Short mmCIF file of C-alpha atoms and ligand atoms in Angstrom, two decimals:
data_model
loop_
_atom_site.label_atom_id
_atom_site.label_comp_id
_atom_site.label_asym_id
_atom_site.label_seq_id
_atom_site.Cartn_x
_atom_site.Cartn_y
_atom_site.Cartn_z
CA UNK A 1 0.00 0.00 0.00
CA UNK A 2 1.37 3.43 -0.90
CA UNK A 3 2.04 5.81 1.99
CA UNK A 4 -0.12 8.85 2.71
CA UNK A 5 1.29 11.98 4.25
CA UNK A 6 -0.79 13.90 6.82
CA UNK A 7 -0.04 17.60 7.10
CA UNK A 8 -1.56 19.61 9.97
CA UNK A 9 -0.76 23.26 9.24
CA UNK A 10 -0.47 25.73 12.12
CA UNK A 11 -2.97 28.19 10.64
CA UNK A 12 -5.24 28.89 7.71
CA UNK A 13 -2.62 31.05 5.91
CA UNK A 14 -0.16 28.16 5.96
CA UNK A 15 -2.87 25.72 4.78
CA UNK A 16 -3.72 27.96 1.83
CA UNK A 17 -0.06 28.36 0.83
CA UNK A 18 0.32 24.60 1.09
CA UNK A 19 -2.50 23.79 -1.33
CA UNK A 20 -1.43 26.56 -3.68
CA UNK A 21 2.15 25.32 -4.04
CA UNK A 22 2.07 21.72 -2.81
CA UNK A 23 1.29 18.29 -4.18
CA UNK A 24 -1.57 18.32 -6.68
CA UNK A 25 -2.94 15.12 -5.19
CA UNK A 26 -3.74 16.73 -1.86
CA UNK A 27 -7.15 16.33 -0.20
CA UNK A 28 -8.49 18.57 2.52
CA UNK A 29 -9.71 16.55 5.48
CA UNK A 30 -12.11 17.92 8.09
CA UNK A 31 -13.48 15.00 10.15
CA UNK A 32 -12.93 12.32 7.54
CA UNK A 33 -16.35 10.64 7.90
CA UNK A 34 -16.81 10.77 4.14
CA UNK A 35 -13.22 10.85 2.93
CA UNK A 36 -11.69 8.04 4.98
CA UNK A 37 -14.31 5.36 4.09
CA UNK A 38 -13.85 6.33 0.44
CA UNK A 39 -10.09 5.98 0.72
CA UNK A 40 -10.51 2.61 2.41
CA UNK A 41 -12.70 1.47 -0.48
CA UNK A 42 -10.08 2.84 -2.93
CA UNK A 43 -12.58 5.21 -4.51
CA UNK A 44 -10.11 8.04 -4.07
CA UNK A 45 -6.38 7.98 -3.47
CA UNK A 46 -4.89 11.28 -2.28
CA UNK A 47 -1.20 11.17 -1.41
CA UNK A 48 -1.39 14.06 1.08
CA UNK A 49 -4.14 14.87 3.57
CA UNK A 50 -4.34 18.51 4.60
CA UNK A 51 -5.93 18.44 8.05
CA UNK A 52 -7.96 21.57 8.78
CA UNK A 53 -9.76 20.16 11.84
CA UNK A 54 -7.80 22.30 14.33
CA UNK A 55 -8.98 25.62 12.81
CA UNK A 56 -11.99 25.72 15.09
CA UNK A 57 -11.39 29.36 16.07
CA UNK A 58 -11.64 30.45 12.43
CA UNK A 59 -14.07 27.92 10.99
CA UNK A 60 -16.44 26.67 13.71
CA UNK A 61 -19.24 29.11 14.46
CA UNK A 62 -22.93 29.79 13.99
CA UNK A 63 -23.93 33.45 13.93
CA UNK A 64 -26.77 35.69 12.89
CA UNK A 65 -26.30 39.38 12.24
CA UNK A 66 -28.26 41.82 10.07
CA UNK A 67 -30.60 39.01 9.00
CA UNK A 68 -27.75 36.87 7.66
CA UNK A 69 -26.98 33.46 9.18
CA UNK A 70 -23.38 32.24 8.89
CA UNK A 71 -22.08 28.73 9.47
CA UNK A 72 -18.34 28.13 9.63
CA UNK A 73 -17.19 25.14 7.55
CA UNK A 74 -16.22 23.15 10.67
CA UNK A 75 -19.65 23.55 12.28
CA UNK A 76 -20.79 20.03 13.16
CA UNK A 77 -24.24 18.53 12.78
CA UNK A 78 -24.48 18.40 16.60
CA UNK A 79 -23.72 22.15 16.72
CA UNK A 80 -26.72 22.68 14.42
CA UNK A 81 -28.93 20.52 16.64
CA UNK A 82 -27.91 22.49 19.72
CA UNK A 83 -28.44 25.95 18.26
CA UNK A 84 -31.64 27.81 19.26
CA UNK A 85 -31.47 29.63 15.90
CA UNK A 86 -33.03 26.62 14.23
CA UNK A 87 -36.04 26.16 16.52
CA UNK A 88 -38.63 28.10 14.49
CA UNK A 89 -38.70 29.26 10.83
CA UNK A 90 -35.39 27.56 10.14
CA UNK A 91 -36.46 24.28 11.71
CA UNK A 92 -35.61 22.30 8.57
CA UNK A 93 -31.98 22.50 9.68
CA UNK A 94 -32.79 20.68 12.92
CA UNK A 95 -35.09 18.25 11.13
CA UNK A 96 -32.23 17.32 8.80
CA UNK A 97 -29.72 17.17 11.65
CA UNK A 98 -31.93 14.83 13.66
CA UNK A 99 -32.13 12.41 10.74
CA UNK A 100 -28.38 12.57 10.10
CA UNK A 101 -26.35 9.39 10.76
CA UNK A 102 -26.06 8.57 14.47
CA UNK A 103 -24.80 10.65 17.43
CA UNK A 104 -21.18 9.58 16.91
CA UNK A 105 -21.26 10.78 13.29
CA UNK A 106 -23.24 13.95 14.08
CA UNK A 107 -20.67 14.96 16.71
CA UNK A 108 -17.90 15.21 14.13
CA UNK A 109 -19.46 15.45 10.63
CA UNK A 110 -19.01 19.01 9.37
CA UNK A 111 -21.23 21.22 7.23
CA UNK A 112 -18.29 22.05 4.94
CA UNK A 113 -17.45 18.36 4.46
CA UNK A 114 -21.07 17.57 3.70
CA UNK A 115 -21.32 20.18 0.97
CA UNK A 116 -17.92 19.41 -0.55
CA UNK A 117 -18.84 15.71 -0.77
CA UNK A 118 -21.41 16.78 -3.37
CA UNK A 119 -23.48 13.63 -3.58
CA UNK A 120 -27.20 13.06 -3.83
CA UNK A 121 -27.37 11.50 -0.38
CA UNK A 122 -25.98 14.48 1.55
CA UNK A 123 -28.65 16.00 3.78
CA UNK A 124 -27.36 19.54 4.09
CA UNK A 125 -27.24 20.32 0.36
CA UNK A 126 -31.00 20.51 -0.38
CA UNK A 127 -31.55 22.14 3.01
CA UNK A 128 -29.09 24.93 2.28
CA UNK A 129 -30.25 25.21 -1.33
CA UNK A 130 -33.80 26.17 -0.37
CA UNK A 131 -32.35 28.79 1.95
CA UNK A 132 -30.58 30.32 -1.06
CA UNK A 133 -27.20 29.72 0.58
CA UNK A 134 -23.87 31.03 -0.67
CA UNK A 135 -20.52 29.41 -0.05
CA UNK A 136 -17.32 31.30 0.67
CA UNK A 137 -14.16 29.88 -0.89
CA UNK A 138 -10.79 31.15 0.28
CA UNK A 139 -7.37 30.86 -1.31
CA UNK A 140 -4.03 32.55 -0.76
CA UNK A 141 -5.08 35.05 -3.45
CA UNK A 142 -8.31 36.12 -1.70
CA UNK A 143 -11.86 34.89 -1.44
CA UNK A 144 -14.98 34.51 -3.57
CA UNK A 145 -18.60 33.88 -2.69
CA UNK A 146 -20.80 31.82 -5.00
CA UNK A 147 -24.34 30.43 -4.75
CA UNK A 148 -24.49 26.84 -3.51
CA UNK A 149 -26.62 25.96 -6.53
CA UNK A 150 -23.65 26.87 -8.78
CA UNK A 151 -21.11 25.22 -6.46
CA UNK A 152 -22.47 21.70 -7.02
CA UNK A 153 -21.69 20.98 -10.67
CA UNK A 154 -22.07 17.20 -10.77
CA UNK A 155 -21.86 14.03 -8.74
CA UNK A 156 -18.81 14.45 -6.49
CA UNK A 157 -17.91 17.54 -8.53
CA UNK A 158 -17.84 21.12 -7.29
CA UNK A 159 -16.76 24.49 -8.62
CA UNK A 160 -13.99 24.62 -5.98
CA UNK A 161 -10.48 25.13 -7.35
CA UNK A 162 -7.54 23.01 -6.20
CA UNK A 163 -6.13 26.03 -4.34
CA UNK A 164 -9.33 26.75 -2.38
CA UNK A 165 -10.87 25.78 0.95
CA UNK A 166 -14.54 26.25 1.74
CA UNK A 167 -14.66 28.48 4.80
CA UNK A 168 -18.31 29.47 5.30
CA UNK A 169 -21.91 28.98 4.23
CA UNK A 170 -24.31 31.90 4.63
CA UNK A 171 -27.94 32.64 3.88
CA UNK A 172 -30.60 35.23 4.61
CA UNK A 173 -32.93 34.27 7.45
CA UNK A 174 -36.46 33.96 6.01
CA UNK A 175 -38.55 37.11 6.48
CA UNK A 176 -42.31 37.63 6.62
CA UNK A 177 -44.72 34.73 6.62
CA UNK A 178 -42.21 31.99 5.91
CA UNK A 179 -41.35 28.53 7.21
CA UNK A 180 -39.11 25.64 6.21
CA UNK A 181 -39.33 21.86 6.48
CA UNK A 182 -37.39 18.72 5.53
CA UNK A 183 -38.25 15.08 4.92
CA UNK A 184 -35.94 12.12 4.35
CA UNK A 185 -36.53 8.47 3.76
CA UNK A 186 -34.00 5.71 4.14
CA UNK A 187 -34.20 2.00 4.64
CA UNK A 188 -33.88 2.29 8.44
CA UNK A 189 -34.46 4.97 11.05
CA UNK A 190 -30.79 5.52 11.91
CA UNK A 191 -27.52 5.58 10.02
CA UNK A 192 -29.36 6.07 6.78
CA UNK A 193 -28.17 7.51 3.55
CA UNK A 194 -31.22 9.02 1.96
CA UNK A 195 -33.26 7.12 -0.56
CA UNK A 196 -35.32 10.24 -1.03
CA UNK A 197 -34.99 13.66 0.55
CA UNK A 198 -36.84 16.90 0.00
CA UNK A 199 -36.57 20.38 1.47
CA UNK A 200 -39.02 23.25 1.24
CA UNK A 201 -39.03 26.96 2.01
CA UNK A 202 -42.53 28.38 1.75
CA UNK A 203 -43.37 32.05 2.01
CA UNK A 204 -46.98 33.30 1.95
CA UNK A 205 -48.47 36.72 1.22
CA UNK A 206 -50.24 38.64 4.00
CA UNK A 207 -53.51 36.83 3.17
CA UNK A 208 -51.76 33.62 4.35
CA UNK A 209 -53.25 31.87 1.31
CA UNK A 210 -51.21 32.97 -1.68
CA UNK A 211 -47.71 31.62 -2.24
CA UNK A 212 -45.18 34.44 -2.41
CA UNK A 213 -42.18 32.15 -2.89
CA UNK A 214 -41.62 28.40 -2.86
CA UNK A 215 -38.20 26.83 -3.03
CA UNK A 216 -38.09 23.05 -3.37
CA UNK A 217 -34.85 21.07 -3.50
CA UNK A 218 -34.39 17.32 -3.75
CA UNK A 219 -31.50 14.96 -4.09
CA UNK A 220 -32.39 14.04 -7.66
CA UNK A 221 -34.23 16.32 -10.03
CA UNK A 222 -32.52 16.16 -13.37
CA UNK A 223 -29.80 13.66 -12.65
CA UNK A 224 -27.85 12.39 -9.69
CA UNK A 225 -27.10 15.64 -7.91
CA UNK A 226 -29.24 17.68 -5.52
CA UNK A 227 -31.00 20.54 -7.27
CA UNK A 228 -34.00 22.84 -7.25
CA UNK A 229 -37.32 21.60 -8.65
CA UNK A 230 -37.59 24.78 -10.70
CA UNK A 231 -40.85 23.99 -12.51
CA UNK A 232 -42.58 23.17 -9.23
CA UNK A 233 -41.26 26.39 -7.67
CA UNK A 234 -42.55 28.40 -10.63
CA UNK A 235 -45.89 26.62 -10.59
CA UNK A 236 -46.51 27.35 -6.91
CA UNK A 237 -45.49 31.03 -6.97
CA UNK A 238 -48.52 33.33 -6.96
CA UNK A 239 -51.11 30.54 -6.53
CA UNK A 240 -53.58 30.24 -3.70
CA UNK A 241 -52.87 27.16 -1.64
CA UNK A 242 -55.65 24.59 -1.93
CA UNK A 243 -55.93 20.81 -2.20
CA UNK A 244 -56.19 21.29 -5.97
CA UNK A 245 -53.03 23.45 -6.16
CA UNK A 246 -51.06 20.95 -4.10
CA UNK A 247 -52.29 18.06 -6.21
CA UNK A 248 -51.27 19.86 -9.43
CA UNK A 249 -47.91 20.80 -7.91
CA UNK A 250 -47.30 17.12 -7.17
CA UNK A 251 -47.86 16.33 -10.86
CA UNK A 252 -45.49 19.11 -11.94
CA UNK A 253 -42.88 17.77 -9.54
CA UNK A 254 -43.28 14.24 -10.88
CA UNK A 255 -42.84 15.55 -14.43
CA UNK A 256 -39.51 17.19 -13.70
CA UNK A 257 -37.90 14.39 -11.71
CA UNK A 258 -35.25 12.27 -13.33
CA UNK A 259 -35.04 9.27 -11.05
CA UNK A 260 -33.26 5.98 -11.44
CA UNK A 261 -33.68 2.63 -9.75
CA UNK A 262 -30.91 1.07 -7.69
CA UNK A 263 -30.49 -1.47 -4.92
CA UNK A 264 -32.00 1.01 -2.42
CA UNK A 265 -35.30 1.52 -4.26
CA UNK A 266 -37.05 1.82 -7.59
CA UNK A 267 -37.55 5.05 -9.51
CA UNK A 268 -41.35 4.61 -9.32
CA UNK A 269 -41.25 4.28 -5.53
CA UNK A 270 -38.97 7.29 -5.19
CA UNK A 271 -41.29 9.38 -7.35
CA UNK A 272 -44.30 8.47 -5.27
CA UNK A 273 -42.50 9.35 -2.04
CA UNK A 274 -41.30 12.71 -3.44
CA UNK A 275 -44.91 13.59 -4.31
CA UNK A 276 -46.16 12.62 -0.85
CA UNK A 277 -43.34 14.61 0.73
CA UNK A 278 -44.23 17.72 -1.27
CA UNK A 279 -47.78 17.66 0.08
CA UNK A 280 -46.57 16.98 3.62
CA UNK A 281 -43.99 19.77 3.51
CA UNK A 282 -46.43 22.33 2.09
CA UNK A 283 -49.02 21.44 4.71
CA UNK A 284 -46.50 21.55 7.55
CA UNK A 285 -45.04 24.91 6.49
CA UNK A 286 -48.42 26.57 5.84
CA UNK A 287 -49.91 25.45 9.14
CA UNK A 288 -46.82 26.68 11.06
CA UNK A 289 -46.99 30.04 9.24
CA UNK A 290 -50.68 30.42 10.07
CA UNK A 291 -50.05 29.34 13.68
CA UNK A 292 -47.44 32.11 14.04
CA UNK A 293 -49.48 34.88 12.41
C1 LIG B 301 -21.78 6.03 9.40
C2 LIG B 301 -21.99 7.24 8.56
C3 LIG B 301 -23.25 7.83 8.49
C4 LIG B 301 -23.46 8.95 7.69
N1 LIG B 301 -24.71 9.50 7.66
C5 LIG B 301 -24.93 10.59 6.89
C6 LIG B 301 -26.23 11.17 6.84
O1 LIG B 301 -27.18 10.72 7.46
N2 LIG B 301 -26.40 12.26 6.05
C7 LIG B 301 -25.37 12.81 5.33
O2 LIG B 301 -25.59 13.81 4.66
N3 LIG B 301 -24.12 12.27 5.37
C8 LIG B 301 -23.87 11.19 6.12
N4 LIG B 301 -22.63 10.64 6.17
C9 LIG B 301 -21.54 11.22 5.33
C10 LIG B 301 -20.62 12.21 6.08
O3 LIG B 301 -20.66 11.99 7.47
C11 LIG B 301 -21.03 13.67 5.82
O4 LIG B 301 -20.96 13.97 4.46
C12 LIG B 301 -20.17 14.66 6.61
O5 LIG B 301 -20.84 15.89 6.74
C13 LIG B 301 -18.80 14.91 5.98
O6 LIG B 301 -18.10 15.82 6.82
P1 LIG B 301 -16.59 15.53 7.23
O7 LIG B 301 -16.16 16.67 8.07
O8 LIG B 301 -16.41 14.19 7.83
O9 LIG B 301 -15.92 15.58 5.79
P2 LIG B 301 -14.59 14.86 5.28
O10 LIG B 301 -14.81 13.40 5.17
O11 LIG B 301 -13.42 15.32 6.06
O12 LIG B 301 -14.50 15.50 3.82
C14 LIG B 301 -15.47 15.20 2.83
C15 LIG B 301 -15.04 15.82 1.50
O13 LIG B 301 -15.07 17.23 1.57
C16 LIG B 301 -13.76 17.81 1.41
N5 LIG B 301 -13.71 18.87 2.41
C17 LIG B 301 -14.12 18.77 3.72
N6 LIG B 301 -14.11 19.98 4.28
C18 LIG B 301 -13.67 20.86 3.35
C19 LIG B 301 -13.45 22.27 3.34
N7 LIG B 301 -13.72 23.04 4.40
N8 LIG B 301 -12.98 22.84 2.22
C20 LIG B 301 -12.73 22.09 1.11
N9 LIG B 301 -12.93 20.75 1.05
C21 LIG B 301 -13.40 20.15 2.15
C22 LIG B 301 -12.79 16.66 1.59
O14 LIG B 301 -11.63 16.83 0.82
C23 LIG B 301 -13.62 15.48 1.09
O15 LIG B 301 -13.58 15.41 -0.31
C24 LIG B 301 -22.38 9.51 6.97
C25 LIG B 301 -21.09 8.94 7.07
C26 LIG B 301 -20.90 7.82 7.85
C27 LIG B 301 -19.52 7.22 7.93
#
């Protein structure tokens, strides 16, 4: 077996210089819950691991200021579960965190690692997509902020350059009559990679009937990566919520899904669950909004 070098830089500046000038086959490692099993299965073979896990002062935080919520890349799933910020309108974050792995995984799995893994089974990607999240990428040359929806470019493929580290995810806290919700189905209740997942942000007009904005994201829309269900979002915007609207929205959703069958479940089953989830999420969000008003 070839040897793997582990480099633990003293600070972020050193880490950024290292990936800029170092070995091209370097992989950033946060907690390793995704990377290490993949290395063990020989699905990836970096020769150098750049360990950023000690940068907790710079990269582990949850904050809200001026209506913007910021999550440092090393924020863990347990940190999300413990934050009071996600008890009300942003409760989809806690719903996703509760369904994430098991306590041992939640205690170490990071938000940054989840997003950078860029697969259809990652919970935090659709959640952060419906929140309209941006990701901050830093390099020794500076930083850039791009929408999460542009960051994920394919299965296990992101818009991150070799010289960059993801440092932060940020999004605007929902304003007005808005709520969020998340559903996930796996083959068991714990330690599940999602068979189907779906996230919704719903915002209603002052009449509490008309949809102002709907953002729907799922792990598979047009292919194997998480994405927005754009046609469903467009269909719902401006319509009065009724049984009929929801039923039509389910059909629109079904028409834009591109699902495949695998050993976890058939495409037909996945489609049916996605439709049921859409109804459930809309009903949950609208009743919470009306309960708050
Ligand atoms: C038993 C088990 C259960 C799991 N259950 C779930 C689950 O329910 N839901 C779910 O979504 N996932 C689950 N996972 C997958 C994994 O735990 C998550 O994706 C986790 O969030 C990854 O975070 P990490 O810190 O361990 O990332 P790592 O494994 O350290 O890194 C993952 C990838 O991201 C890159 N990376 C990490 N951080 C950065 C950064 N800041 N900048 C640039 N690149 C970076 C790494 O190079 C690597 O390619 C599970 C894994 C295991 C082993």
